[in-house]
mmCIF file of C-alpha atoms in Angstrom:
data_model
loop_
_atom_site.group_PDB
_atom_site.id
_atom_site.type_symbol
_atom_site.label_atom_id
_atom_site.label_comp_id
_atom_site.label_asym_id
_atom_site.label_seq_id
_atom_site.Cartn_x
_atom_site.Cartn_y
_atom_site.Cartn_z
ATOM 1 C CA UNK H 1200 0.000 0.000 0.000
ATOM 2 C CA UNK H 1201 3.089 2.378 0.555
ATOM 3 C CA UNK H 1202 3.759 5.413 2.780
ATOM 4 C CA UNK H 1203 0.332 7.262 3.188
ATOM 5 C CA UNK H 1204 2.090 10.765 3.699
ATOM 6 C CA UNK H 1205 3.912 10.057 0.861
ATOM 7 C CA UNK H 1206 0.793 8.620 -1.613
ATOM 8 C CA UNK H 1207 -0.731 11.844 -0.125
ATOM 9 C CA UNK H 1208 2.278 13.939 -1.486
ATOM 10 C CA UNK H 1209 1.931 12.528 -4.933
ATOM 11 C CA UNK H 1210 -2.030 12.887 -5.147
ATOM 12 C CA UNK H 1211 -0.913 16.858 -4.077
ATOM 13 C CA UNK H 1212 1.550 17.145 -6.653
ATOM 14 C CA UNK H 1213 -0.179 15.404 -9.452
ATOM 15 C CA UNK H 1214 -2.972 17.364 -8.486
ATOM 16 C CA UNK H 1215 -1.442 20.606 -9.067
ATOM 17 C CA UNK H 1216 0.788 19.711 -11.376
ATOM 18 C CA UNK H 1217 -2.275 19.384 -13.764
ATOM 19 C CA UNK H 1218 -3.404 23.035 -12.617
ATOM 20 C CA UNK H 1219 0.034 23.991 -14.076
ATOM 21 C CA UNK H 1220 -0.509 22.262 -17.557
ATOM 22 C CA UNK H 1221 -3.393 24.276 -18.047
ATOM 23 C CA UNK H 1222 -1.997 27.531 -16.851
ATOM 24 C CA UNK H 1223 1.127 26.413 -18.481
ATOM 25 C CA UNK H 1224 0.726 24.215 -21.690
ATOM 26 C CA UNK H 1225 3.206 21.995 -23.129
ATOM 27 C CA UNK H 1226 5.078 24.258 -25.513
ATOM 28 C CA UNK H 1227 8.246 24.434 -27.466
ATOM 29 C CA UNK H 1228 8.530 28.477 -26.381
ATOM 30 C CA UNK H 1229 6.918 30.356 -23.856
ATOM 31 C CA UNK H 1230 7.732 34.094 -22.252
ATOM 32 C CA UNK H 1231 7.129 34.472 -18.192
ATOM 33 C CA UNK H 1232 4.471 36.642 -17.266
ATOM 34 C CA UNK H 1233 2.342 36.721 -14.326
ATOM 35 C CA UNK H 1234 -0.078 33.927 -14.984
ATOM 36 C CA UNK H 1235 3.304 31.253 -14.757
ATOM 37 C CA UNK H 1236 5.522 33.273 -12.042
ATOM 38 C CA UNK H 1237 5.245 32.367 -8.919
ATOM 39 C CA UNK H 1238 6.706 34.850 -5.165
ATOM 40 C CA UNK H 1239 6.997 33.859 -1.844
ATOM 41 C CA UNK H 1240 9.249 34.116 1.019
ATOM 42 C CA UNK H 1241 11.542 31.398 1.255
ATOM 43 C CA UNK H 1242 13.056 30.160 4.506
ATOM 44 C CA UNK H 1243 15.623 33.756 4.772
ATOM 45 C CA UNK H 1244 12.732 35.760 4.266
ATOM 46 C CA UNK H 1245 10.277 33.925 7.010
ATOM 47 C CA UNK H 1246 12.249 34.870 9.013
ATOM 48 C CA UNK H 1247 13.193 38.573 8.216
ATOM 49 C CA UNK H 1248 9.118 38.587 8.762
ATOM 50 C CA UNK H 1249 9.426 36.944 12.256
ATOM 51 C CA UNK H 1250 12.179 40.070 13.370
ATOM 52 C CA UNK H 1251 9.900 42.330 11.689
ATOM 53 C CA UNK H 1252 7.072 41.199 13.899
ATOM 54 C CA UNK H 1253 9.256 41.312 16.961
ATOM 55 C CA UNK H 1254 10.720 45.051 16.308
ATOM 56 C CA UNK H 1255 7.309 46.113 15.951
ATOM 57 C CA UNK H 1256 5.993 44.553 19.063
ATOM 58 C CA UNK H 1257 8.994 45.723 20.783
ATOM 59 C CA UNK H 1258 8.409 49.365 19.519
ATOM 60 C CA UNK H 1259 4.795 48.824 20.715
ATOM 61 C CA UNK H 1260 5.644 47.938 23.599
ATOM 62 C CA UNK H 1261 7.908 50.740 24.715
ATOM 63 C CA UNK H 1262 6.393 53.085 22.454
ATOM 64 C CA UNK H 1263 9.666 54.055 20.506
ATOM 65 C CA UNK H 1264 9.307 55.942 17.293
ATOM 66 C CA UNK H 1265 12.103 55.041 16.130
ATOM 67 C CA UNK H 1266 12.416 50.978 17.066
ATOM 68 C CA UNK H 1267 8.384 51.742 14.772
ATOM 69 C CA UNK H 1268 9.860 53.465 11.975
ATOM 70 C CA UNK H 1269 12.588 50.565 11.854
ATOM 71 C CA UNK H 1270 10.086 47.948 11.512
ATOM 72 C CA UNK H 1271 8.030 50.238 8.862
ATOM 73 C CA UNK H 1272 11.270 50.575 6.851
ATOM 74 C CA UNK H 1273 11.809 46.657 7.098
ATOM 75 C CA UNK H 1274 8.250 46.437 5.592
ATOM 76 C CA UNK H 1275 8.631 48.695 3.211
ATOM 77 C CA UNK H 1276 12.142 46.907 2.031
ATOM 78 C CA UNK H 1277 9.869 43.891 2.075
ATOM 79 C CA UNK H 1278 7.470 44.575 -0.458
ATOM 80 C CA UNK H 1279 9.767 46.479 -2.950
ATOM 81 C CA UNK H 1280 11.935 43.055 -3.123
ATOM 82 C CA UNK H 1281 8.672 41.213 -4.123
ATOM 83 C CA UNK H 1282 8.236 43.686 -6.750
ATOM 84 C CA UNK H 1283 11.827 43.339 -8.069
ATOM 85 C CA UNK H 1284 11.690 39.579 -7.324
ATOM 86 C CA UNK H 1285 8.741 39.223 -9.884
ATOM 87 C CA UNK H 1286 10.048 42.071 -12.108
ATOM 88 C CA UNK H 1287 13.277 40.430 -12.671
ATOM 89 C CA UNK H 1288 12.396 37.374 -14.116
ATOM 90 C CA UNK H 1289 9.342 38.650 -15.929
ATOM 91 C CA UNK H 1290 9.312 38.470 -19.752
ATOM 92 C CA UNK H 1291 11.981 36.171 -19.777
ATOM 93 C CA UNK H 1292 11.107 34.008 -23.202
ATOM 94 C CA UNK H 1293 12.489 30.325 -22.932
ATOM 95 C CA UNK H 1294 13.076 28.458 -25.998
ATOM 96 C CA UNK H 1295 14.042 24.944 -26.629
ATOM 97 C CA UNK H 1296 16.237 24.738 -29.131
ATOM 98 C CA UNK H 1297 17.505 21.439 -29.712
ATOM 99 C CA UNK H 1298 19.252 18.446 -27.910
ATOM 100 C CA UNK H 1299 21.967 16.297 -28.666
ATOM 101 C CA UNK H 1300 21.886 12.586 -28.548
ATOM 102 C CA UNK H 1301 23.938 10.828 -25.781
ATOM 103 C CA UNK H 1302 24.364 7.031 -24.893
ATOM 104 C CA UNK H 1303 22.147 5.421 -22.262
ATOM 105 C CA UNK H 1304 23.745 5.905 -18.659
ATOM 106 C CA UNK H 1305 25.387 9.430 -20.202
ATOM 107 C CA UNK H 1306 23.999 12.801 -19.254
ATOM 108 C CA UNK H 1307 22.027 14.380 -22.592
ATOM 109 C CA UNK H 1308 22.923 18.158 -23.676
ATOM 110 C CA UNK H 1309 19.302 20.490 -24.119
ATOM 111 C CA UNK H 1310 19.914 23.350 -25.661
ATOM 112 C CA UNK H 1311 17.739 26.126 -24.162
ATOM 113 C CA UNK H 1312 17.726 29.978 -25.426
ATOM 114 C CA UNK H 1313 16.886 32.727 -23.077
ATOM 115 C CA UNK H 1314 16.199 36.439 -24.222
ATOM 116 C CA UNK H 1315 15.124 39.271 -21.227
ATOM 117 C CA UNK H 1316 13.129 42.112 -22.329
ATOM 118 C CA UNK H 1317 13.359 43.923 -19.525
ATOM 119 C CA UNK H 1318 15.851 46.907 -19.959
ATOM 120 C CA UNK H 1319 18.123 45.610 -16.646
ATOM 121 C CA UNK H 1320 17.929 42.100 -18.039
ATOM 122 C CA UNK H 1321 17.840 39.634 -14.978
ATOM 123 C CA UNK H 1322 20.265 38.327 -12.417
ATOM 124 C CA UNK H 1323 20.624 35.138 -10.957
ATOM 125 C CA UNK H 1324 18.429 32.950 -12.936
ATOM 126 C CA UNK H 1325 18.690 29.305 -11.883
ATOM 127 C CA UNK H 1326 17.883 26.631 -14.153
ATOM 128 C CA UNK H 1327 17.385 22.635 -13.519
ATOM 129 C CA UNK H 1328 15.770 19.652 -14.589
ATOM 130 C CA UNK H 1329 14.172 17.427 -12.560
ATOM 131 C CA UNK H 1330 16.983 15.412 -10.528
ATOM 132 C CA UNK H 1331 19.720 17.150 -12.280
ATOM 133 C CA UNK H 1332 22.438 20.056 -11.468
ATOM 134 C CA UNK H 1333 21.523 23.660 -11.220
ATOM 135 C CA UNK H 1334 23.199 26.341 -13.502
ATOM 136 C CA UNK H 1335 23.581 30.087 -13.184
ATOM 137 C CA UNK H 1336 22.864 32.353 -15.578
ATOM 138 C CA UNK H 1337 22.647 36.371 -15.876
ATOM 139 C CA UNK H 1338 20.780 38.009 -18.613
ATOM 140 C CA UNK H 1339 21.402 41.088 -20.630
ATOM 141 C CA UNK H 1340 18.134 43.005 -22.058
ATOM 142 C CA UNK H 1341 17.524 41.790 -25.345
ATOM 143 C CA UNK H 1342 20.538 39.182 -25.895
ATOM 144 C CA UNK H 1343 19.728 36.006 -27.017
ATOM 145 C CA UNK H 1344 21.571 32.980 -24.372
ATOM 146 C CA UNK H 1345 22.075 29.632 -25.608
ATOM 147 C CA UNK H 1346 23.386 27.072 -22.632
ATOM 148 C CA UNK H 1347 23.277 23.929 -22.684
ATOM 149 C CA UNK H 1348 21.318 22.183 -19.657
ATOM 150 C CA UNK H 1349 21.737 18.613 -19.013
ATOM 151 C CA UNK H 1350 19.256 15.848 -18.074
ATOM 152 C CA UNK H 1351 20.819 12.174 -16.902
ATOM 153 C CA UNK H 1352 19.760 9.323 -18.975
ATOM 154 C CA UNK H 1353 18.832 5.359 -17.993
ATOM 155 C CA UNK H 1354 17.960 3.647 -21.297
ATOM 156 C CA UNK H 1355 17.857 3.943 -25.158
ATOM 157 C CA UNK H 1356 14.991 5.999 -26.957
ATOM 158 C CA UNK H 1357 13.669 8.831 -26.509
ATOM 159 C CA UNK H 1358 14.767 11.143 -23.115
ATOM 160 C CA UNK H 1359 12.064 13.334 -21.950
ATOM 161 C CA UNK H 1360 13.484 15.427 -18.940
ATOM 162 C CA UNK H 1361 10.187 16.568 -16.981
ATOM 163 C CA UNK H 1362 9.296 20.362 -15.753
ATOM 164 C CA UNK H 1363 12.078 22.833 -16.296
ATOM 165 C CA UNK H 1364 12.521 24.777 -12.901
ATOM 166 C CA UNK H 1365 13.445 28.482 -13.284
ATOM 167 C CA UNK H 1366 14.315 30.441 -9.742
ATOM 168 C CA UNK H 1367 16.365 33.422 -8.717
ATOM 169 C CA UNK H 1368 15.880 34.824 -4.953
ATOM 170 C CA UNK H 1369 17.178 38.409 -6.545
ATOM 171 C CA UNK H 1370 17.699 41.290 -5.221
ATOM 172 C CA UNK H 1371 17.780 40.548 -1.607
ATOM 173 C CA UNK H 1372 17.507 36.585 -1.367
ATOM 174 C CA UNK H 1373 14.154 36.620 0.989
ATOM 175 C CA UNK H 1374 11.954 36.394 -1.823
ATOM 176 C CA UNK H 1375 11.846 33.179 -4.046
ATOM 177 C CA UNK H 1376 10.133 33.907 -7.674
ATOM 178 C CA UNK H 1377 10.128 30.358 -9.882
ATOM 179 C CA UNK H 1378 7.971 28.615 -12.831
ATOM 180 C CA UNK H 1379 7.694 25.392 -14.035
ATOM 181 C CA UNK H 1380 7.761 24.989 -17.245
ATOM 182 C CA UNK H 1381 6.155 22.400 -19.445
ATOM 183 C CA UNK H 1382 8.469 22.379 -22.543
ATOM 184 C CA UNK H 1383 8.162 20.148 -25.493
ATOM 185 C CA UNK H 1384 11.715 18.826 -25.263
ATOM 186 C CA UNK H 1385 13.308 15.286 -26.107
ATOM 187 C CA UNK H 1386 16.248 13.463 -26.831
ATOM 188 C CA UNK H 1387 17.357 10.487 -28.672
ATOM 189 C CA UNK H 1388 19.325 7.956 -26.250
ATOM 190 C CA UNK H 1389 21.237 5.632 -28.042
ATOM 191 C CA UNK H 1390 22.200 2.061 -26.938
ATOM 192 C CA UNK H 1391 25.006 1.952 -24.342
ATOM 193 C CA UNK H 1392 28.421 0.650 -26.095
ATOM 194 C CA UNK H 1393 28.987 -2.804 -24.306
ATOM 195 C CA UNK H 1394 31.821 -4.706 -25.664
ATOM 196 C CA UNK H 1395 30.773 -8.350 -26.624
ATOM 197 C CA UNK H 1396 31.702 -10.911 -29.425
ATOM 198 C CA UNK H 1397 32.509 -9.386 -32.444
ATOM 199 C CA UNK H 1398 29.219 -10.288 -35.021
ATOM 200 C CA UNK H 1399 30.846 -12.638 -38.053
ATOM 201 C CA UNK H 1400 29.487 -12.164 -41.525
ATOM 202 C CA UNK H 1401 30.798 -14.514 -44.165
ATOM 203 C CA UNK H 1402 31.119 -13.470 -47.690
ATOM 204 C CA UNK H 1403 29.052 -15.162 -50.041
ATOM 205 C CA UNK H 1404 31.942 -16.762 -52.570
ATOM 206 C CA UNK H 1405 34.584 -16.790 -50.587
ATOM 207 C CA UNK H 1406 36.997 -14.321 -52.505
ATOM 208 C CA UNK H 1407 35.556 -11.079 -52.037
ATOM 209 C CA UNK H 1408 38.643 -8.963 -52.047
ATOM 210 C CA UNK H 1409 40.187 -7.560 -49.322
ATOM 211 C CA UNK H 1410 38.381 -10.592 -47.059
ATOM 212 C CA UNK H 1411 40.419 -12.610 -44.642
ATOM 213 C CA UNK H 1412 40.707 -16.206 -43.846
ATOM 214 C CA UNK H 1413 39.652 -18.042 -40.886
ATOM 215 C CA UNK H 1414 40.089 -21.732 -40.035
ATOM 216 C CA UNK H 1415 37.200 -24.016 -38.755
ATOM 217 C CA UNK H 1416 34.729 -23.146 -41.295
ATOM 218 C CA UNK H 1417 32.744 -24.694 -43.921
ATOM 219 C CA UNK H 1418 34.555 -24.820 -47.282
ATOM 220 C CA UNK H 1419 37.309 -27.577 -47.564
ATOM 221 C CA UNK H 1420 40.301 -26.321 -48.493
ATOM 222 C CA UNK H 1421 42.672 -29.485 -48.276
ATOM 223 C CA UNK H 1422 44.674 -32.103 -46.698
ATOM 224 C CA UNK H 1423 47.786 -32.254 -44.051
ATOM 225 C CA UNK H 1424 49.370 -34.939 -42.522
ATOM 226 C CA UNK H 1425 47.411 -35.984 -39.617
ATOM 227 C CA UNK H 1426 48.061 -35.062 -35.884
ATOM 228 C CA UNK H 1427 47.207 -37.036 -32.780
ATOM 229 C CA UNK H 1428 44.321 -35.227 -31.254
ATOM 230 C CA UNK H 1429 42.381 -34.093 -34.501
ATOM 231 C CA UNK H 1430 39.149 -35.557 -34.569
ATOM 232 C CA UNK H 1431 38.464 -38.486 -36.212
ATOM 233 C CA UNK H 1432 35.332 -36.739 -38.817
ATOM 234 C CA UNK H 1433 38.008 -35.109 -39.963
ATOM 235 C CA UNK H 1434 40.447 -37.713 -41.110
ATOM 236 C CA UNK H 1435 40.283 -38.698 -44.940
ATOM 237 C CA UNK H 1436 39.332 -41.812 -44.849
ATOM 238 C CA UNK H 1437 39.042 -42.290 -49.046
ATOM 239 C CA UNK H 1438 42.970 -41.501 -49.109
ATOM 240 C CA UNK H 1439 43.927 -44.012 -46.172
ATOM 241 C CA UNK H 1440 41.644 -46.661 -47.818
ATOM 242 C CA UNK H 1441 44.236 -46.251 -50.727
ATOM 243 C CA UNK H 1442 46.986 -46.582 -48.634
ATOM 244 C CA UNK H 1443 47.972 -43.172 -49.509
ATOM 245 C CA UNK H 1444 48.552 -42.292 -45.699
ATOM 246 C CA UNK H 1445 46.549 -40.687 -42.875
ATOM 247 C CA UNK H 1446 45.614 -37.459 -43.796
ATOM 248 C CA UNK H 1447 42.752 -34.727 -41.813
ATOM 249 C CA UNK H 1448 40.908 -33.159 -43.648
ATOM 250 C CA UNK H 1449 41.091 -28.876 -43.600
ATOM 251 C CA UNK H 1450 38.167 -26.501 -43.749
ATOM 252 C CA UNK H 1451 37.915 -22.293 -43.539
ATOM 253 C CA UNK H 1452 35.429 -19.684 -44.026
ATOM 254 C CA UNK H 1453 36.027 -16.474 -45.851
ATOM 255 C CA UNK H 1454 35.373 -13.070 -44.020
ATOM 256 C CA UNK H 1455 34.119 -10.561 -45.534
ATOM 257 C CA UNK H 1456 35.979 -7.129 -45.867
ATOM 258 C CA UNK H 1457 32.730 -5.543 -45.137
ATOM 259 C CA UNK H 1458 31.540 -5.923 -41.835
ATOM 260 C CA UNK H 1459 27.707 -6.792 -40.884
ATOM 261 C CA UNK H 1460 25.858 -5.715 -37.971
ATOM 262 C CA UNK H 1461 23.381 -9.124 -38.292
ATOM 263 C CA UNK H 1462 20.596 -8.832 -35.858
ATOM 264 C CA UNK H 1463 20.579 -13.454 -36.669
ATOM 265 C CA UNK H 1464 24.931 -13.034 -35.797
ATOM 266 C CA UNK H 1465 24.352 -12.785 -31.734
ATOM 267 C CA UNK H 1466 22.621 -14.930 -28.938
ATOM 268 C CA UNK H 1467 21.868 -12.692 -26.575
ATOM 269 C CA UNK H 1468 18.959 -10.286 -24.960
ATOM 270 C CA UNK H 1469 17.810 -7.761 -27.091
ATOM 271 C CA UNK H 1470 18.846 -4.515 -24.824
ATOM 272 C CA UNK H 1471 22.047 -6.435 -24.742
ATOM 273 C CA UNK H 1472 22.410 -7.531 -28.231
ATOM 274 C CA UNK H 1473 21.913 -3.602 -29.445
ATOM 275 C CA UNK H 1474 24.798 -2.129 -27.183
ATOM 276 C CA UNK H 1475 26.917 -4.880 -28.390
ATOM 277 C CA UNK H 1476 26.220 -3.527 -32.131
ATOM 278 C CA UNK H 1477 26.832 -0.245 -31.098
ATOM 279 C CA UNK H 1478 30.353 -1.270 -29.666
ATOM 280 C CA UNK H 1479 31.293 -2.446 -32.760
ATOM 281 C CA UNK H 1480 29.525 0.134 -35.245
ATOM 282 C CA UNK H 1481 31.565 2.817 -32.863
ATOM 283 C CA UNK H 1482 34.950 0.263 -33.581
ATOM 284 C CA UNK H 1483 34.841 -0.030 -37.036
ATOM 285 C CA UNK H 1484 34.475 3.616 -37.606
ATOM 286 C CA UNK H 1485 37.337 4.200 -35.982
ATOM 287 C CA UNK H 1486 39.573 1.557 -37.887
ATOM 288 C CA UNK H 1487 37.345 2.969 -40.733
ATOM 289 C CA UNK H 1488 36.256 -0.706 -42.208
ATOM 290 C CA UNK H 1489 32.728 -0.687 -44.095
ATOM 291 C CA UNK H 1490 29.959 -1.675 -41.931
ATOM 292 C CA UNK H 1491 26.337 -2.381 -42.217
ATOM 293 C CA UNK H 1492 23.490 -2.731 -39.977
ATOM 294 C CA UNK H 1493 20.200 -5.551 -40.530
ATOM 295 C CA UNK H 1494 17.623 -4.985 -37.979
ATOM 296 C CA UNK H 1495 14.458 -6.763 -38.588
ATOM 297 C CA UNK H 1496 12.678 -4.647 -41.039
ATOM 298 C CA UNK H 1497 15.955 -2.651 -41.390
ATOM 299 C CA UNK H 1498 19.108 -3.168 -44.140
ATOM 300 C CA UNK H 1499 21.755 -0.175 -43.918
ATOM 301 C CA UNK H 1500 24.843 -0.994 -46.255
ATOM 302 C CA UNK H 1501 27.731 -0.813 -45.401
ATOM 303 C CA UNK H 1502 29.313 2.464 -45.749
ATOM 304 C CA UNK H 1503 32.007 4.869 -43.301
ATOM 305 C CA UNK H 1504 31.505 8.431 -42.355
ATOM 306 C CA UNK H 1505 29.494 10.695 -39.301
ATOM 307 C CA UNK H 1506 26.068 10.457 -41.085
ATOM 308 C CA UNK H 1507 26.416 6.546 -41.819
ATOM 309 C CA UNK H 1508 27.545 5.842 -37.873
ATOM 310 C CA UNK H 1509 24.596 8.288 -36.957
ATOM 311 C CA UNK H 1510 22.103 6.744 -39.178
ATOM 312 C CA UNK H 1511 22.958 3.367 -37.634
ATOM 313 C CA UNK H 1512 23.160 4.427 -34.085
ATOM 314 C CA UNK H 1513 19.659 5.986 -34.775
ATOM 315 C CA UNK H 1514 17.918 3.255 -36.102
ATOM 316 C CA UNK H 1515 19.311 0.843 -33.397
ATOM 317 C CA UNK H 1516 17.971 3.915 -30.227
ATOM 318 C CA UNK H 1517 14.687 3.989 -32.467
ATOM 319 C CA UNK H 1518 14.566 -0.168 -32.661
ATOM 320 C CA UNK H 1519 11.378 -1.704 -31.702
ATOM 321 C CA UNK H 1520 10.362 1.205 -29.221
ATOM 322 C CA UNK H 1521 6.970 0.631 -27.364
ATOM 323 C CA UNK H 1522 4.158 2.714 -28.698
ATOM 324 C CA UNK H 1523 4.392 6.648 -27.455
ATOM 325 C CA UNK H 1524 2.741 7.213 -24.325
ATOM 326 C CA UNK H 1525 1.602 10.559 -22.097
ATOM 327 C CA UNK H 1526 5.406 11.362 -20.176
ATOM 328 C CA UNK H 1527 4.323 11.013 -16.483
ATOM 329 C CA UNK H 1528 3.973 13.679 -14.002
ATOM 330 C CA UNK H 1529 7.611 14.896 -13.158
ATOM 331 C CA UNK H 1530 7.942 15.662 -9.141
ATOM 332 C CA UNK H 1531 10.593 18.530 -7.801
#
């Protein structure tokens, strides 16, 4: 049944989260304005209240003028850092602008511009996803700000990184002013690069050039004297019937100088079976030998260069992905 303060908390969160969405659409831009900014006193400024409350009383009290006009000024103070608070980060347009793909386990780059309207620009933004690191950023008026924000990954597909915090606790740091944002942002997650058996692909004749020799295949290829210990299939029998001798038979297979990527050349899980490919698609563009990918339903030939390895990476992060569902509800 679970924690019931803590199935409460969800139901709370879920619950307003939703409120959000409709203040607060999923959208690939959106500028801050006062119907998705958000002020309150955070823990610095509770407590400036509480010594407020006390100097007053204590003025009160005694009837001091000036221990009252303290406490008035402290007020006063109060309120104007709510209206910077909400003036600094207001008209702040967020844009998403792109991601780049990473490999499962690896944290994924979103690209994120920021332009300020306002003519002093705003200080102290902070920016996070959900569960990841904060960054710092200051604003000039009117200047476009790319950064790059990143979002930790678990598996292949498709990385949707939740509700996009936005804070700053400018100018005094006793007033918080933050928005969640619901931005239309994903990246692709490719397979993580496991190293497992290499995939064999044997050429079709035999004497493809450039392809390589390897004992213990198919194709005979002929006789040598025999050895204690070879196995006895092997001997050639015909030839020692003739009193020729005692020969064993050879055989080899031919690889081919291209390499294949066969979905049928592995045993093992799929999850696994896909980072082992992209071990090897990552090796043999580095020792730049042709490669090619066959994915049920998918044939790549073999080919070398940046858009053939990203081609192949993508279609093995796209492979057999479950239909598209609603993301879930990300929690702060």
């Amino acid at each position: 049944m679970g924690n019931p303060l803590s199935n409460w908390r969800i139901a709370w969160e879920n619950r307003f989260y939703r409120w959000l969405d409709q203040r607060s659409p999923n959208t690939h831009s959106i500028t801050l304005n006062r119907k998705n900014l958000y002020t309150f006193p955070n823990v610095s400024g509770l407590m400036y209240l509480v010594i407020i409350v006390v100097i007053w009383m204590l003025g009160t009290n005694y009837q001091n003028n000036l221990i009252l006009a303290l406490a008035y000024l402290m007020i006063s103070i109060f309120i104007v850092a709510i209206l910077h608070a909400f003036t600094n980060m207001a008209g702040i347009t967020v844009t998403f602008a792109g991601a780049k793909p990473a490999f499962a386990g690896e944290p994924a780059a979103f690209t994120l511009e920021l332009t300020a309207i306002h003519k002093f620009g705003c200080d102290h933004l902070e920016l996070r996803w959900p569960g990841g690191d904060t960054q710092l950023v200051t604003l000039n008026a009117n200047e476009p700000v790319r950064i790059n924000l990143h979002a930790q990954s678990k598996e292949r597909g498709y990385l949707r990184p939740g509700r996009l915090l936005l804070q700053s606790h400018f100018p005094l740091g006793i007033i918080r002013c933050w928005t969640w944002l619901n931005l239309d942002a994903q990246a692709l997650i490719y397979p993580a690069p496991i190293a497992s058996e290499e995939p064999k692909h044997q050429a079709s004749d035999g004497k493809q050039e450039g392809g390589s020799r390897q004992r213990g295949g198919d194709d005979f290829s002929g006789l040598r004297d025999y050895q204690p210990g070879d196995p006895i299939k092997h001997i050639a029998w015909k030839q020692f019937a003739q009193e020729k001798g005692l020969f064993t038979k050879e055989y080899e297979a031919f690889n081919s100088a291209e390499k294949w990527l066969d979905w049928n050349s592995l045993t093992l899980p799929q999850e696994a079976r896909l980072s082992g490919f992209c071990y090897w698609a990552l090796e043999y563009e580095q020792r730049q030998i042709p490669y090619g990918l066959r994915l049920p339903g998918i044939t790549l030939e073999p080919a070398l260069g940046e858009a053939h390895l990203q081609a192949v990476l993508t279609a093995m992060a796209q492979f057999n992905l479950p239909a598209p569902v609603l993301p879930k509800v990300a929690t702060q």
